[in-house]
PDB file of C-alpha atoms in Angstrom:
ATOM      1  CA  UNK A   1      21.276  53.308 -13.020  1.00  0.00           C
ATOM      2  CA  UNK A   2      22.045  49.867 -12.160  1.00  0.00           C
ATOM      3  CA  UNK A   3      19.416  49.166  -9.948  1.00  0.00           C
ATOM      4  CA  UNK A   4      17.279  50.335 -12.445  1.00  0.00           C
ATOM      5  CA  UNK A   5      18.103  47.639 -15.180  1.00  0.00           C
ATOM      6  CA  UNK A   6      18.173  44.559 -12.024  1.00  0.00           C
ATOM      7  CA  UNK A   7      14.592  45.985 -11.164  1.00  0.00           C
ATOM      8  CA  UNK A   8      12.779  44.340 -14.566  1.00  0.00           C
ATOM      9  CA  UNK A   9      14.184  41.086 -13.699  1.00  0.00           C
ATOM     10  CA  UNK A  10      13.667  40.990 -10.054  1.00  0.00           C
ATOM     11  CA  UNK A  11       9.776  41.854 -10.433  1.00  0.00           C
ATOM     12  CA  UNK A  12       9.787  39.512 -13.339  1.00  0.00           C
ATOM     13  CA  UNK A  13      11.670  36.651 -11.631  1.00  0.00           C
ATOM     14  CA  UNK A  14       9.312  36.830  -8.318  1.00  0.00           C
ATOM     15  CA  UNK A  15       6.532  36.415 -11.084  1.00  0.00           C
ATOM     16  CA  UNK A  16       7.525  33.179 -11.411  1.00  0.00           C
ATOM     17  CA  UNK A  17       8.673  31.759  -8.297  1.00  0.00           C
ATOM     18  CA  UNK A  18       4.796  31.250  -7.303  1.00  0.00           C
ATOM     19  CA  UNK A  19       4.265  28.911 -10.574  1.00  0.00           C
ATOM     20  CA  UNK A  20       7.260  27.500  -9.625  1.00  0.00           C
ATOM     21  CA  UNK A  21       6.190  26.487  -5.929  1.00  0.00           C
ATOM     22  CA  UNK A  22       2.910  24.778  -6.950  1.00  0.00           C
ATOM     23  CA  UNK A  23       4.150  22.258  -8.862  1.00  0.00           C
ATOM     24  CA  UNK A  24       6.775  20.782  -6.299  1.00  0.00           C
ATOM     25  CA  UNK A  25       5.650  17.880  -4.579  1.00  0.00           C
ATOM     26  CA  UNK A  26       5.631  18.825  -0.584  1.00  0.00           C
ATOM     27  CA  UNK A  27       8.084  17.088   1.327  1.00  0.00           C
ATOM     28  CA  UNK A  28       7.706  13.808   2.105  1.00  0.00           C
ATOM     29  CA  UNK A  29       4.498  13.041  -0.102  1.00  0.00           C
ATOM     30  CA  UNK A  30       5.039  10.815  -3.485  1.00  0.00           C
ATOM     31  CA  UNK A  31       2.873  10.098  -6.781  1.00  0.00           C
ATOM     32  CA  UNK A  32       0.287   7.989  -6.061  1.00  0.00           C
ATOM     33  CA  UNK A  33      -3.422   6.412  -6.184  1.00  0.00           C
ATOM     34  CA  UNK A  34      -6.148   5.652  -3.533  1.00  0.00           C
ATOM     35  CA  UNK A  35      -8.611   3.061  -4.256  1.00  0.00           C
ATOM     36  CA  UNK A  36     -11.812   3.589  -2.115  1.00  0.00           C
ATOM     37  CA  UNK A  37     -14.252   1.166  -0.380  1.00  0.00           C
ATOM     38  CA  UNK A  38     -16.524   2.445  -2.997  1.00  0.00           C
ATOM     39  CA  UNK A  39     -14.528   1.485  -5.876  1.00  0.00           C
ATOM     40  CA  UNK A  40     -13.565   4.882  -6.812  1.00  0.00           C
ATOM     41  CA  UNK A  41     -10.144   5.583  -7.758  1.00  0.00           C
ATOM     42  CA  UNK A  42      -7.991   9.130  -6.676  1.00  0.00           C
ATOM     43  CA  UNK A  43      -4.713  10.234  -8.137  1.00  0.00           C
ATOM     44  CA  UNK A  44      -2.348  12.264  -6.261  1.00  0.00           C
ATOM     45  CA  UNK A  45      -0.044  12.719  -3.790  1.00  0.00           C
ATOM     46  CA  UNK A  46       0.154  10.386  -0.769  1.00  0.00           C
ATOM     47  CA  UNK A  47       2.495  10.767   2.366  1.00  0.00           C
ATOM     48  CA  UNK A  48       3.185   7.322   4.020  1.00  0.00           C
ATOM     49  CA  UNK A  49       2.110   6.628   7.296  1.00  0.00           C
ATOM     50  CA  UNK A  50       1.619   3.080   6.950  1.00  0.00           C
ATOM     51  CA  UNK A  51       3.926   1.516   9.501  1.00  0.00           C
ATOM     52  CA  UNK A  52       3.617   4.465  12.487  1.00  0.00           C
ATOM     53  CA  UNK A  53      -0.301   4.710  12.118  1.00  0.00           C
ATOM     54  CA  UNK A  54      -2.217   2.621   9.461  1.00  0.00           C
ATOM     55  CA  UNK A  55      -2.723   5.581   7.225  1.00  0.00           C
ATOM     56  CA  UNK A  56      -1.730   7.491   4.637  1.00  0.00           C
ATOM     57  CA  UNK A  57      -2.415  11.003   3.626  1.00  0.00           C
ATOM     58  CA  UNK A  58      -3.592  12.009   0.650  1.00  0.00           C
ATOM     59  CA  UNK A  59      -3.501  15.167  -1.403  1.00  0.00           C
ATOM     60  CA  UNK A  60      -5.612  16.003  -4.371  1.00  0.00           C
ATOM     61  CA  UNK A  61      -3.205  16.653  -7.797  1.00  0.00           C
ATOM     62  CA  UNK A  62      -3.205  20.199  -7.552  1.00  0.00           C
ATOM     63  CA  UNK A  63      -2.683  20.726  -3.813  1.00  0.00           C
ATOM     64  CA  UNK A  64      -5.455  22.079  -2.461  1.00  0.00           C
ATOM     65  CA  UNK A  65      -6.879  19.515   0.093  1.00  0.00           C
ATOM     66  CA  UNK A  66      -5.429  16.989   2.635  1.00  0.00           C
ATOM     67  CA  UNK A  67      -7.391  14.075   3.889  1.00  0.00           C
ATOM     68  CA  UNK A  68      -6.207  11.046   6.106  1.00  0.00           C
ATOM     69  CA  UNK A  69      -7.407   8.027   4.896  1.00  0.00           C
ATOM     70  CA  UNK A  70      -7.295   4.847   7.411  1.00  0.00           C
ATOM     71  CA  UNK A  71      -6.747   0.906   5.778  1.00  0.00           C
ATOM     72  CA  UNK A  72     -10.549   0.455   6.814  1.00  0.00           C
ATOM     73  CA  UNK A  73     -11.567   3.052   4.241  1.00  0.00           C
ATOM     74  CA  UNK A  74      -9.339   2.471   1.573  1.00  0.00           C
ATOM     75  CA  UNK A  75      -9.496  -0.914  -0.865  1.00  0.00           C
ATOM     76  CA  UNK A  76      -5.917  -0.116  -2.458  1.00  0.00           C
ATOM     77  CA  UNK A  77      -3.245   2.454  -2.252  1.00  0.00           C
ATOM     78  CA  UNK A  78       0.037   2.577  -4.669  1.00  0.00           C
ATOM     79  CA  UNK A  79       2.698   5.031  -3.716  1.00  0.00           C
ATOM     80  CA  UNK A  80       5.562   5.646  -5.965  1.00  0.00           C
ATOM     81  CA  UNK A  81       4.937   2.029  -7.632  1.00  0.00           C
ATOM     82  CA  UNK A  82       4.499   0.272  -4.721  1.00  0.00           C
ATOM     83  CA  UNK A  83       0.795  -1.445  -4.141  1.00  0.00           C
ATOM     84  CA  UNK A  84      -1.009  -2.220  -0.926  1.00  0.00           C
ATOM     85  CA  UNK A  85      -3.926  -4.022  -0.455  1.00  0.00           C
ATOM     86  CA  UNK A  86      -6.363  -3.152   2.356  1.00  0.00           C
ATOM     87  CA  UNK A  87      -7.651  -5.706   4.196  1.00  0.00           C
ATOM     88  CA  UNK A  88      -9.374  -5.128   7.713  1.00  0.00           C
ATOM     89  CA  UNK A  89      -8.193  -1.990   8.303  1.00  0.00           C
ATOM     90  CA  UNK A  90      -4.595  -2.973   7.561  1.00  0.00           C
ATOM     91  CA  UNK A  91      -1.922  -2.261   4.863  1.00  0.00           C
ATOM     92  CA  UNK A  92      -0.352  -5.282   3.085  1.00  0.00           C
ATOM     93  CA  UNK A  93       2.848  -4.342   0.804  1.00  0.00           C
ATOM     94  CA  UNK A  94       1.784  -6.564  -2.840  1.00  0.00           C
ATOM     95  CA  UNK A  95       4.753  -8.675  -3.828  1.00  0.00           C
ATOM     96  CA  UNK A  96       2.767 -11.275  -6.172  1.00  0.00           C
ATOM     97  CA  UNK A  97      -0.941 -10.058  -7.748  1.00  0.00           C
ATOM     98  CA  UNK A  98      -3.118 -12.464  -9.226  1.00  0.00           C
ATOM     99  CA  UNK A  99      -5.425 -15.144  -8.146  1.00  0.00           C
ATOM    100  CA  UNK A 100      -3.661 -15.525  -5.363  1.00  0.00           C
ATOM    101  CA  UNK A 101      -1.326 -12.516  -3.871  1.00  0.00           C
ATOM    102  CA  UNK A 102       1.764 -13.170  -2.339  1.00  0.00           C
ATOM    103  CA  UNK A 103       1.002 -10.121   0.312  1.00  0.00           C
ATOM    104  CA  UNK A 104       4.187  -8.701   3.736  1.00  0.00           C
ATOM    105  CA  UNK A 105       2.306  -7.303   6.134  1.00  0.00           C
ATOM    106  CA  UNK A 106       3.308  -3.103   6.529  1.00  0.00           C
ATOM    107  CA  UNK A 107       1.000  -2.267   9.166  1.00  0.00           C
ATOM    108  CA  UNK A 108      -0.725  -2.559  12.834  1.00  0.00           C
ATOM    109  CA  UNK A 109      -4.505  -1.165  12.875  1.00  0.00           C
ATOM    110  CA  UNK A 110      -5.492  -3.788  16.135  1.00  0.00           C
ATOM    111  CA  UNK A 111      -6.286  -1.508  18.823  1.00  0.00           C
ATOM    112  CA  UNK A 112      -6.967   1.212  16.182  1.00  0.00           C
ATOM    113  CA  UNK A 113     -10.194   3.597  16.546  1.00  0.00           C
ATOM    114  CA  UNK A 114     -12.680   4.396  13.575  1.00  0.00           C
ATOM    115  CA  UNK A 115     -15.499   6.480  13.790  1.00  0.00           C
ATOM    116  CA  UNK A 116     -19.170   5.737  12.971  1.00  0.00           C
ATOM    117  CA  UNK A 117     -20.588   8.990  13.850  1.00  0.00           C
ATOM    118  CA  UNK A 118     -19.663  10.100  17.375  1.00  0.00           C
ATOM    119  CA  UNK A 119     -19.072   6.137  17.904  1.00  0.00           C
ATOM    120  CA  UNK A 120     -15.873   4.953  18.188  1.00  0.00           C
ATOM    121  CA  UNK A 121     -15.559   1.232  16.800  1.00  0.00           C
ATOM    122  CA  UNK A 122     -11.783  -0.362  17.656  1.00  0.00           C
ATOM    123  CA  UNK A 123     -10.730  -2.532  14.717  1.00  0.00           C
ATOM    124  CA  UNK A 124      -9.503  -6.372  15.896  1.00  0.00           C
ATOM    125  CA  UNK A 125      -6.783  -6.053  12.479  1.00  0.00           C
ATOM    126  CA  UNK A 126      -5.300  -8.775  11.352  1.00  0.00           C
ATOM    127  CA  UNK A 127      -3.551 -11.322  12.739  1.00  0.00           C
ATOM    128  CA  UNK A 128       0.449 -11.646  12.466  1.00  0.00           C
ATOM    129  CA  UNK A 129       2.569  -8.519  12.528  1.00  0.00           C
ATOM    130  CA  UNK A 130       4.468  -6.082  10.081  1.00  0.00           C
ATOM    131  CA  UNK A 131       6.956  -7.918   8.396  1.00  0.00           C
ATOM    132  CA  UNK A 132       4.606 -11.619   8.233  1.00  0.00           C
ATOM    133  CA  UNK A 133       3.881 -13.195   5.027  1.00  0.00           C
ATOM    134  CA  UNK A 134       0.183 -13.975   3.902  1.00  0.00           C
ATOM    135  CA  UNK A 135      -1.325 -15.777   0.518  1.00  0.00           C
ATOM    136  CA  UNK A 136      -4.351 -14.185  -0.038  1.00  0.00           C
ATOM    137  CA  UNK A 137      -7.157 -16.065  -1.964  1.00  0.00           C
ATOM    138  CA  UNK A 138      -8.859 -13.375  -3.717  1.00  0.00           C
ATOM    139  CA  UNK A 139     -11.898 -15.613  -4.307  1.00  0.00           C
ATOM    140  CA  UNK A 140     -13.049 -15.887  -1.216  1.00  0.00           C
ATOM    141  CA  UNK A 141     -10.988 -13.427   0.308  1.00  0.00           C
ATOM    142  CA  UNK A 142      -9.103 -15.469   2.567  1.00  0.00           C
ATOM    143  CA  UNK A 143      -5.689 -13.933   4.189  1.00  0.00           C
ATOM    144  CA  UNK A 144      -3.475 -17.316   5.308  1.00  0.00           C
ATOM    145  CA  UNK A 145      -0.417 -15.999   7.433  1.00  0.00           C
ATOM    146  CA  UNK A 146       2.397 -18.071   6.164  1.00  0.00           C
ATOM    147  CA  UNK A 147       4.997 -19.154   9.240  1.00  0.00           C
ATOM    148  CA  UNK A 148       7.707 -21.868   9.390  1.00  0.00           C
ATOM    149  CA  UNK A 149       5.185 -23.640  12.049  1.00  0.00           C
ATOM    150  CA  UNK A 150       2.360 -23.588   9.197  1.00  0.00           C
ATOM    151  CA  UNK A 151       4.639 -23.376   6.302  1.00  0.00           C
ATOM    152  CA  UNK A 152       3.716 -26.613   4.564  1.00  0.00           C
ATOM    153  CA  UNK A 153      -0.023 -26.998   5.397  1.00  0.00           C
ATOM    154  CA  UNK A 154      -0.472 -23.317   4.035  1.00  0.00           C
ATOM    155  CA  UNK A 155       1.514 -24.027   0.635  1.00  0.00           C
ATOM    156  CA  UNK A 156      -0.039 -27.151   0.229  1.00  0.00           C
ATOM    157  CA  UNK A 157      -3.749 -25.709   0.538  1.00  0.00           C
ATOM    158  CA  UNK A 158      -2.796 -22.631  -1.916  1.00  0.00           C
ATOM    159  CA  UNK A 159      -1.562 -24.391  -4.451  1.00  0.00           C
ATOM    160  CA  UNK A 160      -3.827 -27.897  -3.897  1.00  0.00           C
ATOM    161  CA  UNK A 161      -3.504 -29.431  -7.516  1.00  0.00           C
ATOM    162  CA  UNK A 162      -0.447 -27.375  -9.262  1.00  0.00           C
ATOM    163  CA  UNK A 163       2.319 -29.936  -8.877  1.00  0.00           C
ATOM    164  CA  UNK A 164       4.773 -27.277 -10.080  1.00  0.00           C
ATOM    165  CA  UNK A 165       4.013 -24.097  -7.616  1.00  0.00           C
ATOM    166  CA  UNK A 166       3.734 -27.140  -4.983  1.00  0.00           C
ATOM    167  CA  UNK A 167       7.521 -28.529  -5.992  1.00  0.00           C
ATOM    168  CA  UNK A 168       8.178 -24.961  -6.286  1.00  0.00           C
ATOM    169  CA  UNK A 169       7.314 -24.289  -2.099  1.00  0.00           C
ATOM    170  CA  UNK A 170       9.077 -26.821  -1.268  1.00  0.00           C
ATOM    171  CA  UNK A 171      12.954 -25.874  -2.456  1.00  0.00           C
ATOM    172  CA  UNK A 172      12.368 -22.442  -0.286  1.00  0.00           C
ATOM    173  CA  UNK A 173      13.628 -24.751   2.775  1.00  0.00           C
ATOM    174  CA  UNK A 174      11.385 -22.692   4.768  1.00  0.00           C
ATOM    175  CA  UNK A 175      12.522 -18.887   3.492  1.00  0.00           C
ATOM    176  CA  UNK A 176       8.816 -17.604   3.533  1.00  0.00           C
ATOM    177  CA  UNK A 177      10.085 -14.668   1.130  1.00  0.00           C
ATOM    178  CA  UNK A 178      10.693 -17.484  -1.463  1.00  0.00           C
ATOM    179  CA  UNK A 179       7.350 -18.040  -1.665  1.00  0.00           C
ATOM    180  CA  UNK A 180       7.106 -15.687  -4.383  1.00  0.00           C
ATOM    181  CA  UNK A 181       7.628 -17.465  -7.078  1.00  0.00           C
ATOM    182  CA  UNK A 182       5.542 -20.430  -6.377  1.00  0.00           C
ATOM    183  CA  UNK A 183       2.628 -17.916  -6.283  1.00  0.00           C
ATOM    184  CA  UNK A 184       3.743 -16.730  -9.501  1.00  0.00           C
ATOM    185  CA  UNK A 185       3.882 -20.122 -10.846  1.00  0.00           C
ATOM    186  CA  UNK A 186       0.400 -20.529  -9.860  1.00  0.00           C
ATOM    187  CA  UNK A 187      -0.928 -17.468 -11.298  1.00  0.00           C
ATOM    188  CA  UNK A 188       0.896 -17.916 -14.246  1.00  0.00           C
ATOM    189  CA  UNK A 189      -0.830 -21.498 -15.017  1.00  0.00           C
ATOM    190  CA  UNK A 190      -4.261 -20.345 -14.971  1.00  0.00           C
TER     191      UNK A 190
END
């Protein structure tokens, strides 16, 4: 008699574990949206593979496909409220957006094969390695590594004719990651 009245709510709780399942985000992927190189934008779920490959993988919203999507493919990717801009086939971690981005490199795609067909094309990257500072000009697209060698020609070129971002550079004593708020100074003057 017992098993008889657990019955009903066994069947009926397996009815829902199914529902249940779909909506939990596999392991390891996050919330998150792929800009294209054809200017399309896909939400969904992304798994980071930014630092061990230059890629990322990305799953529709409800689950149903996977694709692996290279830097050279992809404009932009945020995951979990993080941005990166793609630029040669590499993955730059945003810091500072505007017109100019304060950019840390996350990834290595030099040595890196793409596909054109049966071709396979290596990708040169970009100079510097994960971890290095840029100031990219979106303009003219320009990507300026920032180092302590470089350090004050770079600043002084980005910000040639803001006084204040310039001043700004200059108390970072050389901390690179300080450089953030002399871009934002700059944007912020426009």
């Amino acid at each position: 008699m017992k098993i008889l009245k657990t019955f009903p709510a066994l069947i009926l709780g397996l009815a829902f574990l199914p529902a249940n399942a779909q909506t939990d985000t596999p392991k390891g992927f996050k919330k998150g949206i792929i800009l294209l190189a054809d200017s399309s934008s896909l939400p969904g779920l992304i798994k980071d593979n930014i630092r061990s490959n230059a890629s990322i993988i990305f799953m529709n919203e409800t689950g149903e496909r996977k694709k692996n999507y290279n830097g050279s493919e992809l404009m932009s990717a945020e995951i979990d409220g993080t941005k990166f801009l793609c630029i040669n086939g590499d993955f730059f971690k945003v810091i500072s957006e505007g017109e100019l981005s304060f950019l840390q490199k996350s990834s290595d795609a030099s040595g890196k094969p793409s596909y054109n067909g049966n071709e396979a094309i290596f990708s040169n990257g970009t100079e510097g390695k994960p971890g290095d500072y840029f100031i990219y000009v979106r303009k003219s697209k320009q990507l300026k590594l920032v180092s302590k060698k470089n350090f004050d020609e770079v600043t002084a070129s980005a910000f040639s004719g803001n006084t204040a971002a310039i001043d700004k550079a200059k108390t970072a004593n050389g901390n690179i990651s300080q450089l953030k708020e002399a871009v934002e100074i700059f944007n912020n003057s426009k």
